[in-house]
Short mmCIF file of C-alpha atoms and ligand atoms in Angstrom, two decimals:
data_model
loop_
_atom_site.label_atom_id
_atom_site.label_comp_id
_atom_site.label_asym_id
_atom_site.label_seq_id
_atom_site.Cartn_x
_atom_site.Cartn_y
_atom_site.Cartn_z
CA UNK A 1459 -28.99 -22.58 10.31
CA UNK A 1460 -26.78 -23.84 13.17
CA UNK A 1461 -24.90 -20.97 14.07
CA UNK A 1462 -24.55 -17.31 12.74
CA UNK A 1463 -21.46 -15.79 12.56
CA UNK A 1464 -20.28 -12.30 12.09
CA UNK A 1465 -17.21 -11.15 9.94
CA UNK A 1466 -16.11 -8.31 9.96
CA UNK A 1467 -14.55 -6.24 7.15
CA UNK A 1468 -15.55 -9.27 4.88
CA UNK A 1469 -15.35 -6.78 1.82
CA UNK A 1470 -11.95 -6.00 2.28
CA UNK A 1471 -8.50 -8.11 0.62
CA UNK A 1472 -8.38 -10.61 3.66
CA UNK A 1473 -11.93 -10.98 4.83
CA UNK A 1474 -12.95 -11.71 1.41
CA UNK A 1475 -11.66 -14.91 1.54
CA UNK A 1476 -12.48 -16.02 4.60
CA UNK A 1477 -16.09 -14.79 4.14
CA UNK A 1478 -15.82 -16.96 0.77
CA UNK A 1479 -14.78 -19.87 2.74
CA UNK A 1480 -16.63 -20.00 5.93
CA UNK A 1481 -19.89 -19.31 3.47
CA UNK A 1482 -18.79 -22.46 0.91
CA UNK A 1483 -17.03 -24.73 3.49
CA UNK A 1484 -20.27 -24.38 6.06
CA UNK A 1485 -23.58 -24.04 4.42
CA UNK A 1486 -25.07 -24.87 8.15
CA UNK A 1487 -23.94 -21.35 9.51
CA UNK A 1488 -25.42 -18.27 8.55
CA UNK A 1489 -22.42 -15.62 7.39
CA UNK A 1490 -23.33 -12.29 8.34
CA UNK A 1491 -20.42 -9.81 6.92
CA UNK A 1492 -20.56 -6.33 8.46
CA UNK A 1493 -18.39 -3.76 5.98
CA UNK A 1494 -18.18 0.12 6.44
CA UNK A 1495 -17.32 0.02 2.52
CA UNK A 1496 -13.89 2.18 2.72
CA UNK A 1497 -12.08 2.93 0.22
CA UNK A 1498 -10.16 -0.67 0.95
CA UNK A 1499 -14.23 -2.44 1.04
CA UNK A 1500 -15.16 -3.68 -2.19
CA UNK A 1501 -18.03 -6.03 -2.69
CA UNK A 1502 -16.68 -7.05 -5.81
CA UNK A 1503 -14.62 -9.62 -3.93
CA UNK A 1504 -17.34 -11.18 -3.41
CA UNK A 1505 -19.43 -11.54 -6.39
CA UNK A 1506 -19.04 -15.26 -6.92
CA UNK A 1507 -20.99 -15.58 -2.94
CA UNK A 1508 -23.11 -13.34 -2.86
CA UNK A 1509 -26.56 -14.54 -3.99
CA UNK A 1510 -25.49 -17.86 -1.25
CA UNK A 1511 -28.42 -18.88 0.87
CA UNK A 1512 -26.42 -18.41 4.31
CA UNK A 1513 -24.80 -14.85 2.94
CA UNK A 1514 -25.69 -11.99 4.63
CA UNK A 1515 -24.16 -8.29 4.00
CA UNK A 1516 -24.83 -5.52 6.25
CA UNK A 1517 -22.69 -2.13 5.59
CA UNK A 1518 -22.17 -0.67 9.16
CA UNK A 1519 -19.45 1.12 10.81
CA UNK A 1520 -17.75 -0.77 13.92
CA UNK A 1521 -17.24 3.24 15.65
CA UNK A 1522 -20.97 3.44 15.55
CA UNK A 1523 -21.58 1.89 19.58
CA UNK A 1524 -25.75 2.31 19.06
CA UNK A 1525 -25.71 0.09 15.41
CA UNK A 1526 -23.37 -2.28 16.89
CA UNK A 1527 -25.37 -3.00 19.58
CA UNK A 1528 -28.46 -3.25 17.93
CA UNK A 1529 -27.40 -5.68 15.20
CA UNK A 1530 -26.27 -8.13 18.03
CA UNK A 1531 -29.54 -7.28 19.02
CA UNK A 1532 -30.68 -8.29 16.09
CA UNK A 1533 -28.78 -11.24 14.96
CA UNK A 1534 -27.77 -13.17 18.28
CA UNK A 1535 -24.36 -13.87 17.06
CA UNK A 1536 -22.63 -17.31 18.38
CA UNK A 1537 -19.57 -15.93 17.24
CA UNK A 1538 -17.49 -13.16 15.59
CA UNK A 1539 -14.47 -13.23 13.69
CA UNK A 1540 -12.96 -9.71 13.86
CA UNK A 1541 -11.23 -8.29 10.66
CA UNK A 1542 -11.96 -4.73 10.01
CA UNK A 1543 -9.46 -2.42 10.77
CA UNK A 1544 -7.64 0.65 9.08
CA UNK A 1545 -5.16 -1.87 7.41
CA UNK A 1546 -1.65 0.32 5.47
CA UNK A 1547 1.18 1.53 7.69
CA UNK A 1548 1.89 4.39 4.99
CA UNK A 1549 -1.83 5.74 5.81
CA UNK A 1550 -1.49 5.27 9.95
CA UNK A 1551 1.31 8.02 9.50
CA UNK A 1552 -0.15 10.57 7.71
CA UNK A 1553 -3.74 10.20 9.38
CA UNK A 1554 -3.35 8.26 12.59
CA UNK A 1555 -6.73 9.38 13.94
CA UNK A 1556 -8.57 6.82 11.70
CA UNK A 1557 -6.53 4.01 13.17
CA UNK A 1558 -7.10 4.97 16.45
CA UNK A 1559 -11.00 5.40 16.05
CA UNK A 1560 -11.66 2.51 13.96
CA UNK A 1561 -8.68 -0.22 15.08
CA UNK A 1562 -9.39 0.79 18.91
CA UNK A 1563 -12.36 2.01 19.64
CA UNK A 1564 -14.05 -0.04 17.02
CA UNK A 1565 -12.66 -3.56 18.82
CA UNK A 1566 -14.20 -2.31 21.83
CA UNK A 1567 -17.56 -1.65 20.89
CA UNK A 1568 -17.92 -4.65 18.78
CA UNK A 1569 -16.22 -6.23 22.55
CA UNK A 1570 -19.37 -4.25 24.50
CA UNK A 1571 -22.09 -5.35 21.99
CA UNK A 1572 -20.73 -9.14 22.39
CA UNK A 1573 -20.44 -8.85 26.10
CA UNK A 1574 -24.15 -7.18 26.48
CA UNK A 1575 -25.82 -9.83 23.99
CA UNK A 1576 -23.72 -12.89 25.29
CA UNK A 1577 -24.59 -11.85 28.99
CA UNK A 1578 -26.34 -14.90 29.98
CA UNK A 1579 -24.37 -17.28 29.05
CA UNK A 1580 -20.89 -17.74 27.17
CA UNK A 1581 -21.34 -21.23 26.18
CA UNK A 1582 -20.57 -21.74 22.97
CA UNK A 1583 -19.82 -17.70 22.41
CA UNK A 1584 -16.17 -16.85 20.82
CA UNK A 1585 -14.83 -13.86 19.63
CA UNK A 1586 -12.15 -14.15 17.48
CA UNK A 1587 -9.87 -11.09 17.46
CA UNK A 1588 -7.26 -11.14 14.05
CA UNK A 1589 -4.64 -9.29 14.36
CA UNK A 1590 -0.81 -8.58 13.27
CA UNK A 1591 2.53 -9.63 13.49
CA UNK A 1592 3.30 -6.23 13.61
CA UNK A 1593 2.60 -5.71 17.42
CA UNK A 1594 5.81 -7.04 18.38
CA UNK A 1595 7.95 -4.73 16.60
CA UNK A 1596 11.21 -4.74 14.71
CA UNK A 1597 13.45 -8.17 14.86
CA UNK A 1598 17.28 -7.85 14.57
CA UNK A 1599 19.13 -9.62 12.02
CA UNK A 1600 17.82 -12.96 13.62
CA UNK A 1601 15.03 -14.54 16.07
CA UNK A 1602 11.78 -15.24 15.38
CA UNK A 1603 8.45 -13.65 16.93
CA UNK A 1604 6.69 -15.94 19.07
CA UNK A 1605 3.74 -15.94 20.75
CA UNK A 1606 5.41 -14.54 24.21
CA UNK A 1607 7.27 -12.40 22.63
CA UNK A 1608 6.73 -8.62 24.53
CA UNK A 1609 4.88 -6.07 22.28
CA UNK A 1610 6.93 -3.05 21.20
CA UNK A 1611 4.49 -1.55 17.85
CA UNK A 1612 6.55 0.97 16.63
CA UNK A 1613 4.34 2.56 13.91
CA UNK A 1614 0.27 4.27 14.81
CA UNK A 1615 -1.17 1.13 12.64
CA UNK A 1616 0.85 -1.46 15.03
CA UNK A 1617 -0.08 0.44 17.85
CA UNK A 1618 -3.59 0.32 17.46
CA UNK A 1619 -3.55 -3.13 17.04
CA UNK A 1620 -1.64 -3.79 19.57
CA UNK A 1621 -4.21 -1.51 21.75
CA UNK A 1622 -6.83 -3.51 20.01
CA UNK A 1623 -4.87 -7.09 21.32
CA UNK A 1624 -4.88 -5.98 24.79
CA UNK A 1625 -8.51 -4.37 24.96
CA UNK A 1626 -9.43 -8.51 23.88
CA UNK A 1627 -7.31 -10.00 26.55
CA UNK A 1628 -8.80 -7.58 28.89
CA UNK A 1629 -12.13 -8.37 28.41
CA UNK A 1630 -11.30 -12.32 28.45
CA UNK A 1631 -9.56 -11.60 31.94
CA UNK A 1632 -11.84 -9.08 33.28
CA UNK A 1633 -15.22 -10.47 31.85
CA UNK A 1634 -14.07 -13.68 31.08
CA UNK A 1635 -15.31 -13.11 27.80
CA UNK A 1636 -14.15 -16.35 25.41
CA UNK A 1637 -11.74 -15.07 23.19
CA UNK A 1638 -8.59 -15.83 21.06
CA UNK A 1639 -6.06 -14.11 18.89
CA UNK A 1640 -4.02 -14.75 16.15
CA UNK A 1641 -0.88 -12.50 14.88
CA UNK A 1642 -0.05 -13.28 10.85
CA UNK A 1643 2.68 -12.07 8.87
CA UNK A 1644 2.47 -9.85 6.00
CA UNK A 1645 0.00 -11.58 3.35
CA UNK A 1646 -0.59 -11.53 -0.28
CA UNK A 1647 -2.59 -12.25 -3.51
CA UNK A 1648 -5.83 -12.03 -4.76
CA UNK A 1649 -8.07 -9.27 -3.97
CA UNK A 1650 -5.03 -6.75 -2.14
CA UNK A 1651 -5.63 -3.03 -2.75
CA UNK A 1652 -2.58 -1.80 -4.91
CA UNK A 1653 -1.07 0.14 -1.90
CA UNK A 1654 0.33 -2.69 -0.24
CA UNK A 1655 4.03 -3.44 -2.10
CA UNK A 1656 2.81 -6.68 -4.48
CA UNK A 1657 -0.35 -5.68 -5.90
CA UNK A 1658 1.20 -2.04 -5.95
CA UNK A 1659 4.39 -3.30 -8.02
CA UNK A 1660 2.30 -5.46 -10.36
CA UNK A 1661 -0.02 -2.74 -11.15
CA UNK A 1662 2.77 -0.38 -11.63
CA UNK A 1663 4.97 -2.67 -13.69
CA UNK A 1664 1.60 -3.54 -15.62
CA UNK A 1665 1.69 0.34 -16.71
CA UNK A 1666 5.57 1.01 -16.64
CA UNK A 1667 5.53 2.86 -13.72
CA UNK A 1668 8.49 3.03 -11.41
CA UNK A 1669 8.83 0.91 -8.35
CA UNK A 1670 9.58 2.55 -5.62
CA UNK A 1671 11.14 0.59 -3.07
CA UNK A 1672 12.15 2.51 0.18
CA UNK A 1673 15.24 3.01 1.86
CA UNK A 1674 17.94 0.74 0.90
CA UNK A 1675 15.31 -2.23 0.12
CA UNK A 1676 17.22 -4.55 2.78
CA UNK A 1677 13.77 -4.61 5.04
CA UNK A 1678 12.02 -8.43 5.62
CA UNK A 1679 9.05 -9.52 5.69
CA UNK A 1680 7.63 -12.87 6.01
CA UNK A 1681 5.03 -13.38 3.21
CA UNK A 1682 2.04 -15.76 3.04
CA UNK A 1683 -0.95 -16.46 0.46
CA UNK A 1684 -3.91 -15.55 1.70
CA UNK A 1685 -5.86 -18.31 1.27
CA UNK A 1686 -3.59 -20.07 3.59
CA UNK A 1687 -4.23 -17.75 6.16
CA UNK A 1688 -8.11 -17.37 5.74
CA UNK A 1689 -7.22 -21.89 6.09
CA UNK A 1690 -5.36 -20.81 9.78
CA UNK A 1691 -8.49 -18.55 10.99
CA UNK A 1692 -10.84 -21.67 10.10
CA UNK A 1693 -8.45 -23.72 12.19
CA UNK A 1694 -8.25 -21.17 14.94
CA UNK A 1695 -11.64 -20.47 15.00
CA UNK A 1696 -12.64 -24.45 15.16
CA UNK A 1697 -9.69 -25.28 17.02
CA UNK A 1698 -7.96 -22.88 18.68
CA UNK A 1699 -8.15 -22.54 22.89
CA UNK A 1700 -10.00 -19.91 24.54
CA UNK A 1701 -7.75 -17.00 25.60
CA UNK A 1702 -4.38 -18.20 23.68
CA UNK A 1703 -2.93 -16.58 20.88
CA UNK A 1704 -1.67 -18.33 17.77
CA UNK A 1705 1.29 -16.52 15.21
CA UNK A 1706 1.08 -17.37 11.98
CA UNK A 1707 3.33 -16.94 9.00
CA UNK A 1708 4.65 -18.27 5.85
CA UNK A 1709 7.89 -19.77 6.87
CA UNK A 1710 8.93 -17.48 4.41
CA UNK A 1711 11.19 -14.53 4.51
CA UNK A 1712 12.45 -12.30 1.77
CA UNK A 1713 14.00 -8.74 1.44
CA UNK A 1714 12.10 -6.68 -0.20
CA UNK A 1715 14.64 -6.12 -3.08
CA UNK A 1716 14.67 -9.92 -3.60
CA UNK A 1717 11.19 -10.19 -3.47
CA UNK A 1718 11.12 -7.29 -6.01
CA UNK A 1719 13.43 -8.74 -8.73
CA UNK A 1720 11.69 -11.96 -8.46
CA UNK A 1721 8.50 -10.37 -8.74
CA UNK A 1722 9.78 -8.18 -11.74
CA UNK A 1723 11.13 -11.85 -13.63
CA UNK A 1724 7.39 -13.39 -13.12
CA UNK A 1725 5.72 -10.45 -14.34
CA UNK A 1726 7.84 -10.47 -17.74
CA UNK A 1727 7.76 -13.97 -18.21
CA UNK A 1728 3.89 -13.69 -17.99
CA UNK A 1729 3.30 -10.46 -20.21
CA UNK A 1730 6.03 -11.84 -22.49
CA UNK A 1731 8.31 -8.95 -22.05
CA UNK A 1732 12.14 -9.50 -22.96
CA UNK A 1733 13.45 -10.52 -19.18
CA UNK A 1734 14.85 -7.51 -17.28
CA UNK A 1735 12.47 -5.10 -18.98
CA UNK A 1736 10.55 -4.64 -15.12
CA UNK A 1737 13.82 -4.15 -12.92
CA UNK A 1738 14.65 -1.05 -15.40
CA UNK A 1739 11.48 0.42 -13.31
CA UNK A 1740 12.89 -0.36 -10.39
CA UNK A 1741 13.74 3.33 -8.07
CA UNK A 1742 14.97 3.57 -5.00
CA UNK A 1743 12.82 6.21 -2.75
CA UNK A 1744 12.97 7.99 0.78
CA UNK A 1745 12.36 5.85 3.45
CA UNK A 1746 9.19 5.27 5.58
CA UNK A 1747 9.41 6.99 8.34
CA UNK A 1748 9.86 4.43 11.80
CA UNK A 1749 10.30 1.55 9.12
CA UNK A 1750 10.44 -1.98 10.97
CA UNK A 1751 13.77 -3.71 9.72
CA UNK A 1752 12.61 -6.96 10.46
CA UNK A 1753 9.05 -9.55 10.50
CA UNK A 1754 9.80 -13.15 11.13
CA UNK A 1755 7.51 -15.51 12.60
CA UNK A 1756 7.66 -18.70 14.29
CA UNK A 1757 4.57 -20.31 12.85
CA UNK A 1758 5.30 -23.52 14.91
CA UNK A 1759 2.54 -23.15 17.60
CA UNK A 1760 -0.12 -23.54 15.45
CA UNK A 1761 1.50 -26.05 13.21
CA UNK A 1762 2.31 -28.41 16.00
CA UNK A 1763 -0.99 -27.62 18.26
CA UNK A 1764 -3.51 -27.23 15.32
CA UNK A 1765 -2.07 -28.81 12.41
CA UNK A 1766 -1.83 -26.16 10.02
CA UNK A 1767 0.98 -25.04 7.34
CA UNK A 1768 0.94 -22.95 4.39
CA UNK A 1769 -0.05 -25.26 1.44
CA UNK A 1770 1.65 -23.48 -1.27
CA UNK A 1771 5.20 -22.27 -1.93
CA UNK A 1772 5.86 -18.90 -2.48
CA UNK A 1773 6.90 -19.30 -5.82
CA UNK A 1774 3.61 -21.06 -6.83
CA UNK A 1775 1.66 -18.36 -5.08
CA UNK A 1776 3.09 -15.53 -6.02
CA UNK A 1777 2.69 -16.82 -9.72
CA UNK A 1778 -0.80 -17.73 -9.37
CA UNK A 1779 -1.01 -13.99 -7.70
CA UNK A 1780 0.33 -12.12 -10.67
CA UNK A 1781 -1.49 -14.43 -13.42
CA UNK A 1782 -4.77 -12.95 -11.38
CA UNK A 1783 -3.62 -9.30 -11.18
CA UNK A 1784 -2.93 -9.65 -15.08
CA UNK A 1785 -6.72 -11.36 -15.43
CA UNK A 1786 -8.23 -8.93 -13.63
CA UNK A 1787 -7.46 -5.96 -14.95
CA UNK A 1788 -11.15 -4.30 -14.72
CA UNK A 1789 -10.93 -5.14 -10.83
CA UNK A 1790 -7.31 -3.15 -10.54
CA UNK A 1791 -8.85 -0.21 -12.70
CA UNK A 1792 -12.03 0.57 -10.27
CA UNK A 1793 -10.08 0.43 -7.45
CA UNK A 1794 -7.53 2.91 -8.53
CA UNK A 1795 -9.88 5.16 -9.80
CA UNK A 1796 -10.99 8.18 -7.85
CA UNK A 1797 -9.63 8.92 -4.11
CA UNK A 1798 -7.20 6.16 -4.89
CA UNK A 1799 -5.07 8.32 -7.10
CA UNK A 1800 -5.59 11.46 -5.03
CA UNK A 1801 -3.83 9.15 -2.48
CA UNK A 1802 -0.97 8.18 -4.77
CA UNK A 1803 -0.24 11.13 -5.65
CA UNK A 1804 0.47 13.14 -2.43
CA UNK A 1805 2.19 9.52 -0.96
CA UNK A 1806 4.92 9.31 -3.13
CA UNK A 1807 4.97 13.09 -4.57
CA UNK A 1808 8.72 14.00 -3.31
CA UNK A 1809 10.08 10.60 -4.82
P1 NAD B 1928 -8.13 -4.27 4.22
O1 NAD B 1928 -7.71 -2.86 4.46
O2 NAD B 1928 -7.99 -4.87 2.87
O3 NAD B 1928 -9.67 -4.46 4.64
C1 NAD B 1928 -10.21 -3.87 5.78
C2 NAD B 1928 -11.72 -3.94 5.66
O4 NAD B 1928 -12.27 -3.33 6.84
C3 NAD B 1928 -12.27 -3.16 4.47
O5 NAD B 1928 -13.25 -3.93 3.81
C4 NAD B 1928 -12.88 -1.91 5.09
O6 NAD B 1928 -14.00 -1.41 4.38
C5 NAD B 1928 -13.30 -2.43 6.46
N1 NAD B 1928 -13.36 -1.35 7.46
C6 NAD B 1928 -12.41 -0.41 7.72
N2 NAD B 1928 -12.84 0.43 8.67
C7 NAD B 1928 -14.08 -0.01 9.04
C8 NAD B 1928 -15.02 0.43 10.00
N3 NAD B 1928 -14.80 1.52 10.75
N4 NAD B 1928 -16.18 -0.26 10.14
C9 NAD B 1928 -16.43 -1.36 9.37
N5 NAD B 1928 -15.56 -1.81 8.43
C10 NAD B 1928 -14.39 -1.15 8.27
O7 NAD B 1928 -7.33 -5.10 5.32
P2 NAD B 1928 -6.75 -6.57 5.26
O8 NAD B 1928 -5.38 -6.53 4.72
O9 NAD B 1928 -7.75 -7.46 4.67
O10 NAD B 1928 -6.63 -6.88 6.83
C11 NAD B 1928 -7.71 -7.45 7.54
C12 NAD B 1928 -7.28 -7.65 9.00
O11 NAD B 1928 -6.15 -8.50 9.07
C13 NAD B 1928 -6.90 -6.36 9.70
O12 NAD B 1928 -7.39 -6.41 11.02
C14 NAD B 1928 -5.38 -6.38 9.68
O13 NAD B 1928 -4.84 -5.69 10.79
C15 NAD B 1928 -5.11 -7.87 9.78
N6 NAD B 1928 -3.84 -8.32 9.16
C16 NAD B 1928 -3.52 -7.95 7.88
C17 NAD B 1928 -2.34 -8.42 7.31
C18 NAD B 1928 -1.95 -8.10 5.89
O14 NAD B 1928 -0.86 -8.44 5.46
N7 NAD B 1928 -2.81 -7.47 5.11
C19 NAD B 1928 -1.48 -9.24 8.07
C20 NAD B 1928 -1.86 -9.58 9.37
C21 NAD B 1928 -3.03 -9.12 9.90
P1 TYD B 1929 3.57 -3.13 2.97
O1 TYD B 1929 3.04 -3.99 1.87
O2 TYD B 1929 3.07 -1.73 3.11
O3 TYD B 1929 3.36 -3.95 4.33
P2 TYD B 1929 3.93 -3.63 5.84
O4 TYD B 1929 4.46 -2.26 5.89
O5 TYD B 1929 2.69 -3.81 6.65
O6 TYD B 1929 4.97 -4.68 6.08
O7 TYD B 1929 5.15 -3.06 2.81
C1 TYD B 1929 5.94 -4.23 2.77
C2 TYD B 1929 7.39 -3.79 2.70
O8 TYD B 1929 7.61 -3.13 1.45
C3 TYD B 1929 7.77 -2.80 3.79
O9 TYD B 1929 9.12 -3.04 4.19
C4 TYD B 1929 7.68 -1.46 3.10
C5 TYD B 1929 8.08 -1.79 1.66
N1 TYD B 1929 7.47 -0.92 0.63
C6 TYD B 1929 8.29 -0.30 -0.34
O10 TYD B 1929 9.52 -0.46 -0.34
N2 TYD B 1929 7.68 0.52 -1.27
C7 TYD B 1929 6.34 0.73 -1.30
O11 TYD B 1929 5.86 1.52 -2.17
C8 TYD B 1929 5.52 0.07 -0.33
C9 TYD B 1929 4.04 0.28 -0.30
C10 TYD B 1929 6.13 -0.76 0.62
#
């Protein structure tokens, strides 16, 4: 194999696809996904990969310093592509602690175990730090987040990222270890744990379950399929310059009560349901608590520099991303089984 090349959180919604395509797209590098296996891991995602020749899956915990170390050790990574992280804003205010331990101090010793083992030499070395648009906070009613745009995370999930960001840059300035970043917009289909508010809405319109959208449902986000972004991370990864950061997004911005009734009239037309039968389940809840009223992102940087854009509309994604929620329906019932519903159940109790 030419290179090895460590993923992290490969079992989770995001991960899983780019594990899937770095192992397809580059049977010359050896794939070497390190997963703690949360509740948000699931190896299922990867079923179609995992019996590939340059597959590798090694459940580890990135807060463990002494097994971090030692599989760089073992492995002699040329390269890491950083995704594990506590991932739902929702969770990062009722337990904050695991965002901080695994989104900070987790980046830094996967940053120490890269530093030790590329100590000789960084040639060829990159560690590739993913991260959210959610470090810049909250956008007015217009503007755009770019790449120079001052961090303000208003919520402990954004926070630790953006703790995580700087720790990176740190290290690139201090150390001059090779690094780069990239900031992406809310994504969504295949593979998404049903707490995040599309798989979430499908699988509750799936069992007539209300919807419950917070607040007055007038928050944006800017949404993109995640196969296009796992696409961006190959192009940053190949691509991208050491020590610059790349946004990415969908282009793509939509209230979440928009997004919601369009949802709703996909979902009917695919069961078959008379149309309007899913908006009936919409319900309006209490808001989250420090909600950000606005994500937009100028994705230009990396479209003009590297050449990438999203290569599906949001129409045809989010179609293709219900028709596999509806396929899949064995997937969506093991992962809301057990501590899943424990969850539901105390998050949206007073609703
Ligand atoms: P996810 O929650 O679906 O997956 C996270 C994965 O990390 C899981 O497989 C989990 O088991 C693993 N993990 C968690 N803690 C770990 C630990 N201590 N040690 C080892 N593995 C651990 O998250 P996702 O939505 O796929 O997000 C992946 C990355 O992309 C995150 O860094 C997130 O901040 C970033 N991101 C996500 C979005 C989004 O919309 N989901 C947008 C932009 C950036
Ligand atoms: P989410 O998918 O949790 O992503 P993020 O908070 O990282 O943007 O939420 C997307 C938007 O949907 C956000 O404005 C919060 C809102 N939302 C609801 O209205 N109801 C819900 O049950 C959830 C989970 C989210």
């Amino acid at each position: 194999m030419d290179k090895t090349v460590l993923i992290t959180g490969g079992a989770g919604f995001i991960g899983s696809h780019v594990v899937r395509l770095f192992v397809n797209k580059y049977p010359e590098y050896r794939i070497v996904n390190l997963d703690a296996l949360t509740y948000a891991g699931n190896l299922e995602n990867l079923q179609d990969i995992e019996n590939a020749p340059n597959y590798t899956f090694v459940k580890a915990d990135i807060t463990d310093a002494a097994a971090m170390n030692k599989l760089f050790a073992d492995y002699a990574f040329d390269g890491v592509i950083h995704l594990a992280a506590e991932s739902h804003v929702d969770r990062s205010i009722t337990n904050p602690n695991a965002f901080l331990l695994t989104n900070i101090m987790g980046t830094a010793n996967l940053l120490n175990a890269a530093r030790e083992s590329w100590k000789g030499s960084y040639e060829g070395k990159r560690f590739y730090h993913v991260s959210t648009d959610e470090v810049y906070g909250s956008l007015g009613e217009t503007g755009f987040f770019l790449e120079t745009t001052p961090y303000d995370p208003q919520s402990p999930y954004s926070a630790s990222k953006a703790s995580s960001d700087h720790i990176v840059r740190a290290y690139g300035n201090t150390y001059g270890l090779p690094f780069v970043i990239s900031n992406c917009s809310n994504n969504y289909g295949p593979n998404q744990f049903p707490e995040k508010l599309i798989p979430l809405f499908i699988n509750n319109i799936r069992s007539s379950k209300p919807l419950p959208v917070y607040g007055d449902g007038k928050y944006t986000r800017d949404w993109l399929y995640v196969i296009d972004h796992a696409r961006a991370i190959d192009d940053v990864y190949h691509k991208g310059c050491n020590a610059e950061t790349y946004n990415i997004g969908g282009f793509n911005e939509w209230q979440n009560i928009e997004l919601v009734k369009l949802m709703c009239a996909e979902v009917d037309k695919q069961i078959g349901n008379e149309p309007g039968t899913a908006d009936k389940l919409i319900t309006y809840v209490k808001d989250r608590p420090g909600h950000d009223r606005r994500y937009a992102i100028d994705a230009n940087k990396i479209k003009n520099e590297l050449g990438w854009e999203p290569s599906v509309t949001f129409e045809q994604g989010l179609a293709k991303t219900i028709e596999w929620y509806l396929a899949n329906e064995e997937w969506l019932n093991h992962v809301t089984s057990g501590d899943y519903q424990k969850y539901y159940e105390s998050q949206y109790a007073n609703s």
